[in-house]
Structure formats: structure tokens, C-alpha cells
CSV table of C-alpha atoms and ligand atoms in Angstrom, one decimal:
chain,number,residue,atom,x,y,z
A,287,UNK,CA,0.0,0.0,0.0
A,288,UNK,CA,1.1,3.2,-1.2
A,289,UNK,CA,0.7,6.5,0.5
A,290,UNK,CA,-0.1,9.3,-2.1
A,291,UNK,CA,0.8,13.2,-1.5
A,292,UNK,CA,-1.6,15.3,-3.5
A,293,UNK,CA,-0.3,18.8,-4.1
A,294,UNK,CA,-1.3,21.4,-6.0
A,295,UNK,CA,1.5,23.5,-6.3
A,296,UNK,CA,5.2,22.9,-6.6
A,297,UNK,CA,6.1,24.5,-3.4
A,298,UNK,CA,4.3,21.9,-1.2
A,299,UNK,CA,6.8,19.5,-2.9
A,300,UNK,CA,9.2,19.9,0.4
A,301,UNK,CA,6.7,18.8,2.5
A,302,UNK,CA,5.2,15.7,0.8
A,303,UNK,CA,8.7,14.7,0.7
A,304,UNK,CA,9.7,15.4,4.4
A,305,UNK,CA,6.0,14.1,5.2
A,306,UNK,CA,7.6,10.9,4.0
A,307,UNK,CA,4.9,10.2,1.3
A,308,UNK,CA,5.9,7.4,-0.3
A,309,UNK,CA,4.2,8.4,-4.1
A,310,UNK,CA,3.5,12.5,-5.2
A,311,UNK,CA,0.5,13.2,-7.1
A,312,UNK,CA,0.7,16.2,-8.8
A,313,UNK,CA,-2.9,17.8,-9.5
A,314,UNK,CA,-2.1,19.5,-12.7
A,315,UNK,CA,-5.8,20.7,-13.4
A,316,UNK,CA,-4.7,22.8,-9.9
A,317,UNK,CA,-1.4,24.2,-11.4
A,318,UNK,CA,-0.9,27.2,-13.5
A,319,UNK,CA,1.5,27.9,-16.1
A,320,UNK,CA,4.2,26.2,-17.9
A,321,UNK,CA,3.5,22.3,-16.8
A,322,UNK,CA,5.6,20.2,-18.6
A,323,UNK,CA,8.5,22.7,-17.1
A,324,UNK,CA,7.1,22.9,-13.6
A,325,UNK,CA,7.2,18.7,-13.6
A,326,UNK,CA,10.6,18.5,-15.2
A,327,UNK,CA,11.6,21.0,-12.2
A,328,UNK,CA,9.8,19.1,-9.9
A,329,UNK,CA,11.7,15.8,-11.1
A,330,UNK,CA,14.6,16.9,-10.5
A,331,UNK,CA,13.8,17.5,-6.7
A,332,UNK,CA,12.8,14.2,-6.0
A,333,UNK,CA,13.4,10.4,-6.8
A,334,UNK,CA,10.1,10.0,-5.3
A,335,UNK,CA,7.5,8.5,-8.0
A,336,UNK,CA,5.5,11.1,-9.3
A,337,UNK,CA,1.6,10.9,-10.5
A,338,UNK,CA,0.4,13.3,-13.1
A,339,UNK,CA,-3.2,13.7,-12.6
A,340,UNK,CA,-5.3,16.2,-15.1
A,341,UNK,CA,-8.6,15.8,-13.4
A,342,UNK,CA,-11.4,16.5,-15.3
A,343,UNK,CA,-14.5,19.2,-13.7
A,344,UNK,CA,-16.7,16.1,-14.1
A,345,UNK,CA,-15.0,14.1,-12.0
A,346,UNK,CA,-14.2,16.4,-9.2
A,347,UNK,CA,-10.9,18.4,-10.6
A,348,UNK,CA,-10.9,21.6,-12.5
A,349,UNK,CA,-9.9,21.1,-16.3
A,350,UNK,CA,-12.4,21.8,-18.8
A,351,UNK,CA,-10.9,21.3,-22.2
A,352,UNK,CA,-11.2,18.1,-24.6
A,353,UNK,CA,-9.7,14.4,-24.5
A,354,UNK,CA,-7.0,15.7,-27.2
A,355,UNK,CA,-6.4,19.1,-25.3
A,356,UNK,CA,-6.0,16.3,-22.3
A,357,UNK,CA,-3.4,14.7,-24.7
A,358,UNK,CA,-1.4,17.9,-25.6
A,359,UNK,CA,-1.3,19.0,-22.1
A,360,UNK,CA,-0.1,15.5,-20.5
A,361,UNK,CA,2.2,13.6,-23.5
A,362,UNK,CA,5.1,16.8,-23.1
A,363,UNK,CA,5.1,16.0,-19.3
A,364,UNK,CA,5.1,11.9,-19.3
A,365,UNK,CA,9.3,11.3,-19.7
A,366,UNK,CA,9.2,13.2,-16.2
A,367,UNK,CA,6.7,10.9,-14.4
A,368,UNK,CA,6.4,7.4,-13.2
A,369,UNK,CA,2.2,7.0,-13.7
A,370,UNK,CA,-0.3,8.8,-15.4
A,371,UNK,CA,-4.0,8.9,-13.8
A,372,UNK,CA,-6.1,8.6,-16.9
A,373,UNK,CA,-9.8,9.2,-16.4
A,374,UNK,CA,-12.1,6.5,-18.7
A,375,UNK,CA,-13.3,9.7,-21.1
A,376,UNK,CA,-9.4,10.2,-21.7
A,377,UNK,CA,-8.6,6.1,-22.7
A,378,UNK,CA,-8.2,6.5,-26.2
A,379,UNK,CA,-4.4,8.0,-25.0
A,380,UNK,CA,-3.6,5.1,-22.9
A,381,UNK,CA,-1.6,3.4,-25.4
A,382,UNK,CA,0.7,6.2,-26.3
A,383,UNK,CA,1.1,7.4,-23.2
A,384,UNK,CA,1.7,3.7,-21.8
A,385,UNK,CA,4.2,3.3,-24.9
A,386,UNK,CA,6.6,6.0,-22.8
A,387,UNK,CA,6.8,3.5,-20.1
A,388,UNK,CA,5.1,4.8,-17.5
A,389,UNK,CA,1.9,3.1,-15.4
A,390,UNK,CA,-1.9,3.8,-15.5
A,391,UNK,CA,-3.8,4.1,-12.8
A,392,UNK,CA,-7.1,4.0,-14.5
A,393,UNK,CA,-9.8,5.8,-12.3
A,394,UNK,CA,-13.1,6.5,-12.1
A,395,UNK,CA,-15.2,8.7,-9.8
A,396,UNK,CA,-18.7,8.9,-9.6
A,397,UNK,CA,-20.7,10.8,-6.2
A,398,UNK,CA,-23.2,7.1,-5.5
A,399,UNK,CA,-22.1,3.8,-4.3
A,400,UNK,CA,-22.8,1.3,-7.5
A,401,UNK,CA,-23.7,-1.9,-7.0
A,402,UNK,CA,-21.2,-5.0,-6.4
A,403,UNK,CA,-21.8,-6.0,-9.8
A,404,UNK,CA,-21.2,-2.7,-11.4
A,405,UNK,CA,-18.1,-2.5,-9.2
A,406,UNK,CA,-16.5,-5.6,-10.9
A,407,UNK,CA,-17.9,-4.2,-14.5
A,408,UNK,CA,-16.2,-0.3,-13.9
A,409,UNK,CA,-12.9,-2.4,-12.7
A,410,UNK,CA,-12.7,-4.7,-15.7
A,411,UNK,CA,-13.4,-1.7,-17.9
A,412,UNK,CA,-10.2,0.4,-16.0
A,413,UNK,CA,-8.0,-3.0,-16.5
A,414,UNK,CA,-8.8,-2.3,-20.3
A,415,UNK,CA,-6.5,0.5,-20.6
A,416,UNK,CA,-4.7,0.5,-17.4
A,417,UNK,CA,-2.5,-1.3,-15.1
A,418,UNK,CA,-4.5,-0.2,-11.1
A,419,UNK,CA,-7.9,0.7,-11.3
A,420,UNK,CA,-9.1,3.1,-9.4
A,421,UNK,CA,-12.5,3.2,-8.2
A,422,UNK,CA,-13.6,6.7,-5.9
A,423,UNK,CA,-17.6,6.3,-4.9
A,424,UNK,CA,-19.9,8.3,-2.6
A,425,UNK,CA,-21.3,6.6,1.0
A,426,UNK,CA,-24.4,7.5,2.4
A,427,UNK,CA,-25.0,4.7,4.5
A,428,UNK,CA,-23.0,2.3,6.6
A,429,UNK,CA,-24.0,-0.4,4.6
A,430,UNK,CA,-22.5,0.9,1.8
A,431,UNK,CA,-19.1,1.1,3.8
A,432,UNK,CA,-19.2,-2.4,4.9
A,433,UNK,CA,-20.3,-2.9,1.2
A,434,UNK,CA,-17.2,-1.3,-0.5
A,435,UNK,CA,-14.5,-2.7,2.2
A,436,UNK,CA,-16.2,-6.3,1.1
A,437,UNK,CA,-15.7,-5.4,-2.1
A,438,UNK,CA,-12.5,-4.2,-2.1
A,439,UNK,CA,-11.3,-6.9,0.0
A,440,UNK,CA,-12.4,-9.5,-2.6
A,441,UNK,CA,-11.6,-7.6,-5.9
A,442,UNK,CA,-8.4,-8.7,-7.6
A,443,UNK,CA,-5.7,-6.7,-7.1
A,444,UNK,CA,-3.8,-4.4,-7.7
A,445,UNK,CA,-7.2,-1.9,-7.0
A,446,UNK,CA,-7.5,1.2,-5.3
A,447,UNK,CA,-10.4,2.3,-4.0
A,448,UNK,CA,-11.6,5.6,-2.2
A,449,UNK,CA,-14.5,7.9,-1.6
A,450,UNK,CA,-15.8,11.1,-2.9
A,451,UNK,CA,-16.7,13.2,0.0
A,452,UNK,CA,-16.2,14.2,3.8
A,453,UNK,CA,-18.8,11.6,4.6
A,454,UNK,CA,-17.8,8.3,5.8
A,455,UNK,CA,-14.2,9.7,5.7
A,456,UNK,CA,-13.1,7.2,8.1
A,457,UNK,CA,-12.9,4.6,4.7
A,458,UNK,CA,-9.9,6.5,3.8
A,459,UNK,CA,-8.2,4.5,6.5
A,460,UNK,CA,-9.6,1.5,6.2
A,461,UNK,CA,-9.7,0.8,2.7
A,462,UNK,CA,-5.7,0.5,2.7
A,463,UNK,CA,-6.3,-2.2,5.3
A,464,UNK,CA,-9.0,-4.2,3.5
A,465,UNK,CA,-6.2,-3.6,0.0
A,466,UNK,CA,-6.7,-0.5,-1.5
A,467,UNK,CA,-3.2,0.1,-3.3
A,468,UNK,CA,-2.9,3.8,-3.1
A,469,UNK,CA,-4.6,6.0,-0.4
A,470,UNK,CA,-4.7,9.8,-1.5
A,471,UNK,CA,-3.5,12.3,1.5
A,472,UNK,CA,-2.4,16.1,1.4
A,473,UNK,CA,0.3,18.2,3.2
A,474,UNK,CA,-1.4,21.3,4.1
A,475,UNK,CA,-3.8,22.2,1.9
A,476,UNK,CA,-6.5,18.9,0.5
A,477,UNK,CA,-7.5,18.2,-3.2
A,478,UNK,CA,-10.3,16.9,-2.4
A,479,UNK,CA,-13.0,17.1,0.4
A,480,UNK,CA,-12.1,14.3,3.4
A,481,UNK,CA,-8.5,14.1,3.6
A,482,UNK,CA,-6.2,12.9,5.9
A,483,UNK,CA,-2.7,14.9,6.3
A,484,UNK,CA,0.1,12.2,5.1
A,485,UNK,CA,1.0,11.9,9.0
A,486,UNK,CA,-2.4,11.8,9.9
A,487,UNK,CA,-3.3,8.5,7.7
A,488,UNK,CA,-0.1,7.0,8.7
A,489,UNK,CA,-0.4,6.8,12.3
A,490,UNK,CA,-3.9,5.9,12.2
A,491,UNK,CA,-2.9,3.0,9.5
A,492,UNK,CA,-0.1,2.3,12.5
A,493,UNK,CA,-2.5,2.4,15.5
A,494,UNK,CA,-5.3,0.3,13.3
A,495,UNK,CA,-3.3,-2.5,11.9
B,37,DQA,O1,-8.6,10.5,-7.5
B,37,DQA,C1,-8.1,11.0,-6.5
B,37,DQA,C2,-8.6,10.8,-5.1
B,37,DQA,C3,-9.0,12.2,-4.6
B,37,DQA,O2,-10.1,12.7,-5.3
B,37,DQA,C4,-9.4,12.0,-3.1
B,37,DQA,O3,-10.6,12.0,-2.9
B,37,DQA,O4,-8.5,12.0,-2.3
B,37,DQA,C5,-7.8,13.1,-4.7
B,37,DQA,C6,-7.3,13.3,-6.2
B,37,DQA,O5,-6.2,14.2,-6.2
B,37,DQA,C7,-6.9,11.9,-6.7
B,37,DQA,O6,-6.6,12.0,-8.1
């Protein structure tokens, strides 16, 4: 299980790294300017793997242009990264961007809780095109929790699997436990609503296991 370090901007780089993440995501739909130069910048600070992520407004990020502006924006950047987060309505660039030698994480992200049998259909569909799947639902219910830890504890792996939401945050922690692959944390400021700090996740993953 991998511990991810979203940031946002390149200054927050220091403390993922002294936070002792052991992957950086680096939220690129967050970021202004020149991006390929920012990550080459970036990849020279760290031998930590890094994540390019260009989330789409759909699916909870901020970029609002087309699957080929997605392309033009991410294919200068790849050579500096170790994985590439590509959403499903961007697969049609998983083979050239795979053919730089970098990893997918395939994700997904949608605000309800599917059911088991659309969970195995979305993660056979992310396996298409790339190598973890990543699966991000909404809770509403407790049910649901104990629904997606079975789930996740079942579902071949590699997976990772989070939520969307402060609700139920407390899967965040538990999904590593039951073998979610990669659990998403920040270092000062959160990406996304729900959030654990870095140190917060790991020494609740040390006091729970
Ligand atoms: O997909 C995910 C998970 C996430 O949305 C979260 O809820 O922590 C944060 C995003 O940066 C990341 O790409």
C-alpha cells in the first residue's frame, strides 16, 4: 500500500517529501503555467514517483478542455513521471502514453455507491487500458461502507479504492487495510474534500493495523 501526497503547487513538494509520502500526485488541473517545465523542475527535486493527474470538472478536478487538449497538455510532461492517472473519457491516450513506459492508474469517480456487480464491470473496464484501477464512490450509509471494504477486499488486485466526500471519511483508512493500493493524502492544503494529512493516515494505519 502506497501512501499518495496530493499537491497542488510545486512549493508543497518539500513537504510531501519530508511528510515521507511514499508516491507525489501532482494535481495539474490545480497548477498554473508552464506544466511540462514545472514537472521537469519538480523531477529533478525528488526520486520519489511522481503521479500526473489532469482531473477532469466532471469528475471532481478543474480542467475543462477536450480528451485531445488532455493529450497535448499531458504527452510533453510523461518522460518526467512514473504513472499517469487517466480518467475512462481520456482512454483513447492510454496506449501512447503507456508506450513512454510509465503506469496507469485507471480511475473513475462517480458521487453514489454502485452496486457489487457494477463495481467488478467499472474495474474490468479500467483494467482495459490500465494497469490499477481506481475506483472513488460516494457513502451514504454504513451499509454501503461495509459494502465497498467487502468489495474491495475480494476484488483482484492491484485496485484502489476511495471515496468522494467528507462523509464516511473514516474509509480513507480502512480501505488500505482491507487492499486499496494507493490511499490519497495532502500536506497542508487537500485536493479533495475528506482528507487525511500524510501523518495523519499514517499513524492511524499504524495504530489500526
Ligand atoms: O482520485 C483521486 C482521489 C482524490 O479525489 C481524493 O478524494 O483523495 C484526490 C485526487 O487528487 C486523486 O486524483
Amino acid at each position: 500500500m502506497k501512501i499518495v501526497a496530493s499537491i497542488q503547487e510545486p512549493d508543497m513538494l518539500d513537504m510531501a517529501v519530508s511528510a515521507k509520502a511514499n508516491f507525489i500526485e501532482l494535481r495539474l488541473d490545480m497548477m498554473e503555467g508552464d506544466l511540462a517545465g514545472t514537472v521537469e523542475l519538480i523531477r529533478a527535486r525528488t526520486v520519489l514517483p511522481l503521479i500526473a493527474t489532469l482531473r477532469s470538472r466532471d469528475e471532481g478536478g478543474r480542467f475543462e478542455g477536450t480528451s485531445d487538449d488532455w493529450f497535448a497538455i499531458i504527452e510533453p510532461l510523461v518522460r518526467h513521471v512514473d504513472l499517469v492517472d487517466i480518467e475512462t473519457r481520456y482512454r483513447e491516450h492510454a496506449p501512447k502514453i503507456m508506450s513512454h513506459g510509465v503506469q496507469i492508474i485507471a480511475s473513475l469517480h462517480r458521487p453514489d455507491m454502485p452496486t457489487r456487480f457494477e463495481l467488478e464491470q467499472i474495474a474490468l473496464e479500467l483494467r482495459l487500458f490500465g494497469d490499477i484501477p481506481k475506483i472513488a464512490v460516494g457513502l451514504r450509509s454504513q451499509a454501503e461502507l461495509l459494502d465497498l471494504l467487502a468489495y474491495t477486499s475480494e476484488a483482484p488486485k492491484p485496485i484502489c479504492v476511495s471515496i468522494v466526500g467528507e462523509q464516511f471519511r473514516c474509509a480513507r483508512a480502512l480501505l488500505p487495510l482491507f487492499g486499496s493500493e494507493l490511499a490519497y493524502c495532502h500536506v497542508g492544503t487537500p485536493t479533495a474534500r475528506g482528507q487525511y494529512h500524510v501523518e495523519e493516515l499514517k499513524q492511524l494505519l499504524e495504530m489500526l493495523r
